PDB file of N, CA and C in Angstrom:
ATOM      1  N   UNK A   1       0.849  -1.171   0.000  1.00 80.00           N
ATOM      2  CA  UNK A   1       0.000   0.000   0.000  1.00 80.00           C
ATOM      3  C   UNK A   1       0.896   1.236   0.000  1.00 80.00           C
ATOM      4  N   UNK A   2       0.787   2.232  -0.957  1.00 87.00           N
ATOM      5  CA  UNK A   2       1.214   3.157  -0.813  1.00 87.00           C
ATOM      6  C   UNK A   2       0.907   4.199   0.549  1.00 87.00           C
ATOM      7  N   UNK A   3       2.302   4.903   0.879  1.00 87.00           N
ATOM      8  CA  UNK A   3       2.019   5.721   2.364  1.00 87.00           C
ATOM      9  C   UNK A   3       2.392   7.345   1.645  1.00 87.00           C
ATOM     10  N   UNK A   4       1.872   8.024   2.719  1.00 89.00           N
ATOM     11  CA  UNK A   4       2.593   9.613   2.404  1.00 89.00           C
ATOM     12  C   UNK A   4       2.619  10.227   4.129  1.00 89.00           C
ATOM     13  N   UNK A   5       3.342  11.211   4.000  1.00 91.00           N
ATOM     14  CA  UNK A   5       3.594  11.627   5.504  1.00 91.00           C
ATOM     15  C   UNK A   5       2.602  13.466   5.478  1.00 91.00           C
ATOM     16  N   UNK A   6       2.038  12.675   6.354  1.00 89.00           N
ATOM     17  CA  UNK A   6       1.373  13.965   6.976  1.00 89.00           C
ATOM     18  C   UNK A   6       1.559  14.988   8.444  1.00 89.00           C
ATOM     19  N   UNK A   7       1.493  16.312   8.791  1.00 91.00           N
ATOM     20  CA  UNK A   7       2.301  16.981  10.000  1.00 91.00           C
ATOM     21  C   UNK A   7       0.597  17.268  10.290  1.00 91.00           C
ATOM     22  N   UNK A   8       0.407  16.943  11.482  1.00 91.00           N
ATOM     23  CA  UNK A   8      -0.377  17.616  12.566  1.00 91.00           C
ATOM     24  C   UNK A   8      -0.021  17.987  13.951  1.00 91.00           C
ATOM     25  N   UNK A   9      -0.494  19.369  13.545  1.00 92.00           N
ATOM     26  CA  UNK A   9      -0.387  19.804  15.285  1.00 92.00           C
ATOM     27  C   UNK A   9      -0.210  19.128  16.408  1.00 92.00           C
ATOM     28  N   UNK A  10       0.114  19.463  17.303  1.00 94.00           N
ATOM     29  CA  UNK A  10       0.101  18.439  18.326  1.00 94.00           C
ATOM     30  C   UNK A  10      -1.224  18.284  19.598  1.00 94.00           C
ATOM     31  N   UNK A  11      -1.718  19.514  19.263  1.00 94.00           N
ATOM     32  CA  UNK A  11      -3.464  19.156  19.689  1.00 94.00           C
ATOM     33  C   UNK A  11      -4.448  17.981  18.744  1.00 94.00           C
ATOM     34  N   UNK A  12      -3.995  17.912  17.493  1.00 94.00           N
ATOM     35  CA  UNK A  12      -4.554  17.404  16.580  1.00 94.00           C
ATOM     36  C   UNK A  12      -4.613  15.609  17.117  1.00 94.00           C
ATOM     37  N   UNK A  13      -2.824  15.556  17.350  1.00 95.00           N
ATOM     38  CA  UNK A  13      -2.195  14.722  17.326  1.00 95.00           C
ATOM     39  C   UNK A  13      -2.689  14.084  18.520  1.00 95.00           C
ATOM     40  N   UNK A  14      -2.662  14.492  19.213  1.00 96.00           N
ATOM     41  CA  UNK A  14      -3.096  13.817  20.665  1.00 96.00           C
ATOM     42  C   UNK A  14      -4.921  13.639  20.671  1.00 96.00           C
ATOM     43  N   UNK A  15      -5.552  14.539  20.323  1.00 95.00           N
ATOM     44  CA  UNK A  15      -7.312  14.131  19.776  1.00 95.00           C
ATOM     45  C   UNK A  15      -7.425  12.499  18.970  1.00 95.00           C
ATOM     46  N   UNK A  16      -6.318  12.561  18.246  1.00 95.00           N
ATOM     47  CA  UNK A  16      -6.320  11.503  17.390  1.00 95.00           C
ATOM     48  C   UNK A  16      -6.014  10.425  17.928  1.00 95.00           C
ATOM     49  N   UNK A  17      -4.918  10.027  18.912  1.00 96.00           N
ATOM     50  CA  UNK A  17      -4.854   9.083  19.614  1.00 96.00           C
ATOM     51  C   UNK A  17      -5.518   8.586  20.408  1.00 96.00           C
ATOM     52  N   UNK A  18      -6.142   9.829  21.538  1.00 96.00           N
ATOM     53  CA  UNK A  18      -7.291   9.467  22.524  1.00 96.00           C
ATOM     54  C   UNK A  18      -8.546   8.635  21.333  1.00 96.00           C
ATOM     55  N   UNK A  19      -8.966   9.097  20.748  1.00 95.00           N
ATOM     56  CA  UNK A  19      -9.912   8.896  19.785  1.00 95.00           C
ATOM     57  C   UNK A  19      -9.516   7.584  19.247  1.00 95.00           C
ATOM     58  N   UNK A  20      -8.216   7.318  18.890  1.00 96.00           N
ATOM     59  CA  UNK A  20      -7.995   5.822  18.558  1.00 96.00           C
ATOM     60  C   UNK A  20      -8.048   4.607  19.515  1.00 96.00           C
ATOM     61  N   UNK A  21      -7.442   4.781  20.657  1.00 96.00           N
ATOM     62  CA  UNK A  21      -7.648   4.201  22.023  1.00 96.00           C
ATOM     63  C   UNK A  21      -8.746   3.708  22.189  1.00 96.00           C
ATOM     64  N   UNK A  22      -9.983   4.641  22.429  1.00 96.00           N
ATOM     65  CA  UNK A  22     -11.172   4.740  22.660  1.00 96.00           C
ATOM     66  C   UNK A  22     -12.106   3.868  21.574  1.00 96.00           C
ATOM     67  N   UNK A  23     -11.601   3.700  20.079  1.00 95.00           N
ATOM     68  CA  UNK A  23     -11.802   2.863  19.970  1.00 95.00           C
ATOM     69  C   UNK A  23     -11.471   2.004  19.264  1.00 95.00           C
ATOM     70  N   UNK A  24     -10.328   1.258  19.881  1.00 97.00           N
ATOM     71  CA  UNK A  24      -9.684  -0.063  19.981  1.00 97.00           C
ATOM     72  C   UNK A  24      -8.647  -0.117  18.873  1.00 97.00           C
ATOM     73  N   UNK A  25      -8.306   1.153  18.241  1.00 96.00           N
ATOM     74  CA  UNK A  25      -7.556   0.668  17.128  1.00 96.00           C
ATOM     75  C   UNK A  25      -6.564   1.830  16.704  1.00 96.00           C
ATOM     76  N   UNK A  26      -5.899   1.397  15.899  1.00 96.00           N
ATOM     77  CA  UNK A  26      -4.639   2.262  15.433  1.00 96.00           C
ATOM     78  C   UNK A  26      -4.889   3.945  15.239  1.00 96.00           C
ATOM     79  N   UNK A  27      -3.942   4.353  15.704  1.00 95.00           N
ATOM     80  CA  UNK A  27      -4.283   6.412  14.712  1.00 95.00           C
ATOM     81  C   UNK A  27      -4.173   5.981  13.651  1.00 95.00           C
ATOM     82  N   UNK A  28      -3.448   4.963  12.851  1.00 94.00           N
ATOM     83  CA  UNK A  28      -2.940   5.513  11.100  1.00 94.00           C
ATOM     84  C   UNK A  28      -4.995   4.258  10.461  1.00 94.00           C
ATOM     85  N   UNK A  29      -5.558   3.520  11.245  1.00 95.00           N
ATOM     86  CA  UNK A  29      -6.714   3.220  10.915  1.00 95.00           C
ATOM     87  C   UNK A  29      -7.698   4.011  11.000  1.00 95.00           C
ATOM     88  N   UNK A  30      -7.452   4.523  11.762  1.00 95.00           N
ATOM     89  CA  UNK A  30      -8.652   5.745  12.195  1.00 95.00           C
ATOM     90  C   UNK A  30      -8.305   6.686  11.197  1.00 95.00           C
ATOM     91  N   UNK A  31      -7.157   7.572  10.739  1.00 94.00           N
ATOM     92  CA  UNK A  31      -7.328   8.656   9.952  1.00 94.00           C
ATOM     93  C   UNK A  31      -7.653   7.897   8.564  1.00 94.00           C
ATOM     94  N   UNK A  32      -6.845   6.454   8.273  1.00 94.00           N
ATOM     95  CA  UNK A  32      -7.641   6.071   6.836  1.00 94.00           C
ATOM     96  C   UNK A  32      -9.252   6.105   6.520  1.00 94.00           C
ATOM     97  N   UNK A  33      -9.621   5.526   7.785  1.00 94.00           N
ATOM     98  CA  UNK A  33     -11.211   4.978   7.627  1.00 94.00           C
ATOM     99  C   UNK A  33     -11.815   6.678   7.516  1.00 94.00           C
ATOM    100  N   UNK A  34     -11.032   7.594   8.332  1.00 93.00           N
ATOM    101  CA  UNK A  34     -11.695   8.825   8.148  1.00 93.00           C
ATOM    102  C   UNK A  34     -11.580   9.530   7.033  1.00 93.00           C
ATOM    103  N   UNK A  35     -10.401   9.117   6.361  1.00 92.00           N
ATOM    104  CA  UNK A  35     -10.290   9.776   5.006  1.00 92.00           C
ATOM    105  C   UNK A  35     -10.815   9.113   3.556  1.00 92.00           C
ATOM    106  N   UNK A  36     -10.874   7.990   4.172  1.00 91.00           N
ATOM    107  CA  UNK A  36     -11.839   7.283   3.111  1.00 91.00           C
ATOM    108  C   UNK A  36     -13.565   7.289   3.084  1.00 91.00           C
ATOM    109  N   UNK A  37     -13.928   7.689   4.420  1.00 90.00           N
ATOM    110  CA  UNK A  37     -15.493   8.075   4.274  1.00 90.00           C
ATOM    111  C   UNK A  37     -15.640   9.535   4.075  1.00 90.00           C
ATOM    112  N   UNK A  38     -14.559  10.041   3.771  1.00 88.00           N
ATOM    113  CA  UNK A  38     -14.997  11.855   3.398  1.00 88.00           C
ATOM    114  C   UNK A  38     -14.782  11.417   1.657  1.00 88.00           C
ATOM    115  N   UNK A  39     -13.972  10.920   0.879  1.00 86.00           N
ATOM    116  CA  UNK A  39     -13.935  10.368  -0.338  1.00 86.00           C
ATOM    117  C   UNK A  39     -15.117   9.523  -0.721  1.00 86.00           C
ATOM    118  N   UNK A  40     -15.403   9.418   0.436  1.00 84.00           N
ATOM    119  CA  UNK A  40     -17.033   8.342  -0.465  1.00 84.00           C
ATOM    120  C   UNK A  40     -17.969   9.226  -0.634  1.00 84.00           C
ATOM    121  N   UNK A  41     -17.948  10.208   0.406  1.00 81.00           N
ATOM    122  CA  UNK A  41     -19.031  10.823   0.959  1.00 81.00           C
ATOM    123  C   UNK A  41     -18.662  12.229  -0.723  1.00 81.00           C
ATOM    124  N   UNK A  42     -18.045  12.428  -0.473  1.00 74.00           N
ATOM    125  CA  UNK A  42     -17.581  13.464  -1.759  1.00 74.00           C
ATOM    126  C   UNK A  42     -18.169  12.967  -3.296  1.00 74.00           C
ATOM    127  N   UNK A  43     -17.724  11.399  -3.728  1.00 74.00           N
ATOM    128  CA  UNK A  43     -17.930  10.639  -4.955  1.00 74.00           C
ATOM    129  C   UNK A  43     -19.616  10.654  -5.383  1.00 74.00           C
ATOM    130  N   UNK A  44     -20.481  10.511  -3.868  1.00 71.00           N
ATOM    131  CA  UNK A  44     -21.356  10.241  -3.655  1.00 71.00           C
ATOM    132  C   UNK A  44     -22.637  11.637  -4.226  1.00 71.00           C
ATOM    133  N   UNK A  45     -21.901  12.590  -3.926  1.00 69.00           N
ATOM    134  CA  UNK A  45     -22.628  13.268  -4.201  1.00 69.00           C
ATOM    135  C   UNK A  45     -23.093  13.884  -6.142  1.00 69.00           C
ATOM    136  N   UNK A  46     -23.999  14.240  -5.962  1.00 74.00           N
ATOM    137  CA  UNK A  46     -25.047  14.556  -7.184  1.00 74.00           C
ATOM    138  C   UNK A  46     -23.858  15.060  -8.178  1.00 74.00           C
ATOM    139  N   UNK A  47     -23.390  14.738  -9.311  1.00 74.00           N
ATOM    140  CA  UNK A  47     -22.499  15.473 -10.132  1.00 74.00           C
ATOM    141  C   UNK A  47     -23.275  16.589 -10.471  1.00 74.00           C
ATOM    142  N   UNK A  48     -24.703  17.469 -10.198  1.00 75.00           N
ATOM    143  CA  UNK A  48     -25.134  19.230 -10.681  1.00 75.00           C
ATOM    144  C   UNK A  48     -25.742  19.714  -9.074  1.00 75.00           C
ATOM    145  N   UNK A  49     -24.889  18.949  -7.794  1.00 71.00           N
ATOM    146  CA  UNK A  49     -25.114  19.600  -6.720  1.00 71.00           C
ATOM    147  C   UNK A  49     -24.738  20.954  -6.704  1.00 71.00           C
ATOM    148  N   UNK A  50     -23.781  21.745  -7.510  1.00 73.00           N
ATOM    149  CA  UNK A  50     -23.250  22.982  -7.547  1.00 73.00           C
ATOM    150  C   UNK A  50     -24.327  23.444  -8.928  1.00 73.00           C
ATOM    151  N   UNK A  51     -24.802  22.847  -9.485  1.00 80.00           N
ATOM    152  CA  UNK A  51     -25.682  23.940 -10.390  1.00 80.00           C
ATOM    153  C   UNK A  51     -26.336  24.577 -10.200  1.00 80.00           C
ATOM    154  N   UNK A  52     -26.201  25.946 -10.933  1.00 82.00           N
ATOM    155  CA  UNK A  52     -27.098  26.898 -10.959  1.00 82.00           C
ATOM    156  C   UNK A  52     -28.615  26.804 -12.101  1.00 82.00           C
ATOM    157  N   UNK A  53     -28.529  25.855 -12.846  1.00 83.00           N
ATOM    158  CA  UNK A  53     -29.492  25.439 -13.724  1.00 83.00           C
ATOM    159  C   UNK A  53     -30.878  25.715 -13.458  1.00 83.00           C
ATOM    160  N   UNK A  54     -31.295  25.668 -12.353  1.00 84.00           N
ATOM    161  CA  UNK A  54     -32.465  25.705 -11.912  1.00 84.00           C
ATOM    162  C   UNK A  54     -32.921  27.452 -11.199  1.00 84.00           C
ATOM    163  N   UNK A  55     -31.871  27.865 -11.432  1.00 83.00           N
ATOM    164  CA  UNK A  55     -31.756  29.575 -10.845  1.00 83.00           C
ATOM    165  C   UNK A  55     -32.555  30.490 -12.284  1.00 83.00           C
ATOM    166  N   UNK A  56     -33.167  31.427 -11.383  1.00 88.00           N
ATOM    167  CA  UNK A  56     -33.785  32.293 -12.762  1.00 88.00           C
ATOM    168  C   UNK A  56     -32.544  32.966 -12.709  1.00 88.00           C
ATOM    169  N   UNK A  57     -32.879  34.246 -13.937  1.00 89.00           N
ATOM    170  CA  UNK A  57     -32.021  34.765 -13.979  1.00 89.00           C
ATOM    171  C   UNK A  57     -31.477  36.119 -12.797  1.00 89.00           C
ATOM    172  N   UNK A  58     -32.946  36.233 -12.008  1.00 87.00           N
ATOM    173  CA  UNK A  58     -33.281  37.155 -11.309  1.00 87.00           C
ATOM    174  C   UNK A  58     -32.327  36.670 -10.052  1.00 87.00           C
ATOM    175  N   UNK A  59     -32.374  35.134  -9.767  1.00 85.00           N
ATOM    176  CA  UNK A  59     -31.603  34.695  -8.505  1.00 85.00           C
ATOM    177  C   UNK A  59     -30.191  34.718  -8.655  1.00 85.00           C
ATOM    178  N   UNK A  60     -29.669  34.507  -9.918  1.00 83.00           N
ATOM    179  CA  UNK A  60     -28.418  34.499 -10.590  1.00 83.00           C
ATOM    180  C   UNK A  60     -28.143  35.543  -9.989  1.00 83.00           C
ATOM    181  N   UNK A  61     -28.540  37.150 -10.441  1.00 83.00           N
ATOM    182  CA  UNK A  61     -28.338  38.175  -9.682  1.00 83.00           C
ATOM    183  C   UNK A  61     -27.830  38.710  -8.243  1.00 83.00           C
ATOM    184  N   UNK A  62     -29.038  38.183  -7.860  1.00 81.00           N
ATOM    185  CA  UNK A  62     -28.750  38.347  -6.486  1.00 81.00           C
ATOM    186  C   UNK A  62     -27.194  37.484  -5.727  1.00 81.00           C
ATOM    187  N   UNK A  63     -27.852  36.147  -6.540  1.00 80.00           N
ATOM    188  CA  UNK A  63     -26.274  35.224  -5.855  1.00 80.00           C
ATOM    189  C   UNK A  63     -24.525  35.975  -6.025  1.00 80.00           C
ATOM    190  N   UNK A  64     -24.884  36.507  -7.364  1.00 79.00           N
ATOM    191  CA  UNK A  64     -23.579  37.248  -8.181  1.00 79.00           C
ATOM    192  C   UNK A  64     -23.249  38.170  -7.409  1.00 79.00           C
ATOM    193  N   UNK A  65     -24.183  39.286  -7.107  1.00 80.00           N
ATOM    194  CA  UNK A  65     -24.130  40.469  -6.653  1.00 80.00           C
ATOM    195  C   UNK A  65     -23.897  40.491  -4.958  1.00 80.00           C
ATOM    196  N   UNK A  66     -24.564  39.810  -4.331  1.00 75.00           N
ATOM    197  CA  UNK A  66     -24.363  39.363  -2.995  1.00 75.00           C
ATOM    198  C   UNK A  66     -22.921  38.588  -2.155  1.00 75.00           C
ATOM    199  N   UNK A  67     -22.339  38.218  -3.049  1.00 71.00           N
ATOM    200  CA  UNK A  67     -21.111  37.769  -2.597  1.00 71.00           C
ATOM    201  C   UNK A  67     -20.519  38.343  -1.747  1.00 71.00           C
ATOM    202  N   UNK A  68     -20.464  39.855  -2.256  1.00 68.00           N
ATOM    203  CA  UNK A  68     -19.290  40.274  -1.837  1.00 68.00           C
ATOM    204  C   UNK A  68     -19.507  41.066  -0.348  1.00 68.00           C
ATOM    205  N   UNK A  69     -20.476  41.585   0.307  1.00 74.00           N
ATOM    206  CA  UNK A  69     -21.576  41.487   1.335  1.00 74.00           C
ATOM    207  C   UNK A  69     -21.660  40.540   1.800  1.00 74.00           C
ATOM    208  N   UNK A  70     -21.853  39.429   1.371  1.00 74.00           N
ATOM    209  CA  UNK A  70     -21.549  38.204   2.258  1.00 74.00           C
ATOM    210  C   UNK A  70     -20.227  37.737   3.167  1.00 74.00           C
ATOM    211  N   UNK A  71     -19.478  37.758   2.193  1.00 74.00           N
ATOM    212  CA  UNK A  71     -18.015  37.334   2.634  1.00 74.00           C
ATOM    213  C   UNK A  71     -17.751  38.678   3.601  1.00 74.00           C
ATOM    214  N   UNK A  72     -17.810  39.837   3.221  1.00 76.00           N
ATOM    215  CA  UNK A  72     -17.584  41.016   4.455  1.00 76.00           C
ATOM    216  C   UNK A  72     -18.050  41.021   5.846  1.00 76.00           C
ATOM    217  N   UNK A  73     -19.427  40.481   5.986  1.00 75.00           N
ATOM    218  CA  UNK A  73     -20.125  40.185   7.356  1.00 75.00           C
ATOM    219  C   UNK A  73     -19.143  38.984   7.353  1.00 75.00           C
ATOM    220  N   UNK A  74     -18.646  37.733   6.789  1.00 76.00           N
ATOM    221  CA  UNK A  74     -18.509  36.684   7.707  1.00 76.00           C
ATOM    222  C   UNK A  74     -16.856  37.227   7.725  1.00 76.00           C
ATOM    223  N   UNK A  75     -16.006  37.527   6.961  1.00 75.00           N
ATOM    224  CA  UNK A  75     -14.696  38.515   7.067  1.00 75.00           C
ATOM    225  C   UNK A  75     -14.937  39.292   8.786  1.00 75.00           C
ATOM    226  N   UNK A  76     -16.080  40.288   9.090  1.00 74.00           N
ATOM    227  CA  UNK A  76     -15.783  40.878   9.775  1.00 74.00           C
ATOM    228  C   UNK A  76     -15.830  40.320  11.381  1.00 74.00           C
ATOM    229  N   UNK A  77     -16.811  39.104  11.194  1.00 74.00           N
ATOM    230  CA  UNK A  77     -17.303  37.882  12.767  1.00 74.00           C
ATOM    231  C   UNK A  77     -15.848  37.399  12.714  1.00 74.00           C
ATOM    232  N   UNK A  78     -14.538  37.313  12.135  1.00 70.00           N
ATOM    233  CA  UNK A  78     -14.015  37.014  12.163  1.00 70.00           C
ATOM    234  C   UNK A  78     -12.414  37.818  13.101  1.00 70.00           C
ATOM    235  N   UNK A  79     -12.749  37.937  13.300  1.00 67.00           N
ATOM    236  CA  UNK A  79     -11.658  39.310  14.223  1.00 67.00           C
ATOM    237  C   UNK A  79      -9.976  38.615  14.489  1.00 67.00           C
ATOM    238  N   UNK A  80      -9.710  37.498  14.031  1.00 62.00           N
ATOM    239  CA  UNK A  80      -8.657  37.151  14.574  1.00 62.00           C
ATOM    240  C   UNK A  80      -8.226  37.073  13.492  1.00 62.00           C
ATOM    241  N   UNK A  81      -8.693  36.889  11.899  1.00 57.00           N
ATOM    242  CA  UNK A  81      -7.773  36.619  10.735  1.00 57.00           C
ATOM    243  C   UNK A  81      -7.643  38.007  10.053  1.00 57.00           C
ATOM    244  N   UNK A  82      -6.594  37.574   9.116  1.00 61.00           N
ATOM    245  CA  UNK A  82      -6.311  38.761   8.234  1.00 61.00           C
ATOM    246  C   UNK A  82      -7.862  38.716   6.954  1.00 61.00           C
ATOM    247  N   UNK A  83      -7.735  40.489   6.230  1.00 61.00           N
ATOM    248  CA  UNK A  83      -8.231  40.115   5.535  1.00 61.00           C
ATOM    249  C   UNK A  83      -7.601  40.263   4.235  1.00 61.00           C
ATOM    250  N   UNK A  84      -8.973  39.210   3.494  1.00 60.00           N
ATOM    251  CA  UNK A  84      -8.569  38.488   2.238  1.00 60.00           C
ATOM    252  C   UNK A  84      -7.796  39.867   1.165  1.00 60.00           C
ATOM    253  N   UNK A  85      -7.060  39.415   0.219  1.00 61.00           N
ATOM    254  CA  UNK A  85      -6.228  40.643  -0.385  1.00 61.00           C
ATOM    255  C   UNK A  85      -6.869  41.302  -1.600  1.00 61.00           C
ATOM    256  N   UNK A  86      -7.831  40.703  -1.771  1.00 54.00           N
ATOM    257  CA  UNK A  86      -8.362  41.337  -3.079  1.00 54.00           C
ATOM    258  C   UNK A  86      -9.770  41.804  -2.869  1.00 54.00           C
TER     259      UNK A  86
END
């Protein structure tokens, strides 16, 4: 089986072990089984879950135009990060 090396934090790191302990089995089983049900869970979904197909043109609008108002309120709940550069 192919491997690759991954760095986690060391809060990460230690969640992950308790969590493996708890139940009954390896960290490197636990992050596979976890990274393999976010890949199923991803495959799984609708290939026009992101379409806009079904949008009038009127909602198109709003979605287009609203972005950028959007991202500013959740930019500004955000007080500890930088903001975005563009």
């Amino acid at each position: 089986m192919p491997n690759t090396s991954v760095h986690f934090p060391q809060s990460v790191l230690a969640g992950l072990n308790r969590l493996a302990k708890e139940r009954g089995m390896s960290r490197n089983r636990l992050i596979v089984d976890s990274c393999r049900r976010v890949v199923e869970e991803r495959e799984s979904w609708p290939a026009d879950l992101f379409s806009n197909d079904h949008l009038s043109e009127a909602d198109l609008h709003l979605l287009r135009n609203g972005e950028d108002g959007f991202l500013d309120v959740i930019e500004g709940a955000r007080s500890s990060r930088v903001r975005r550069p563009f």
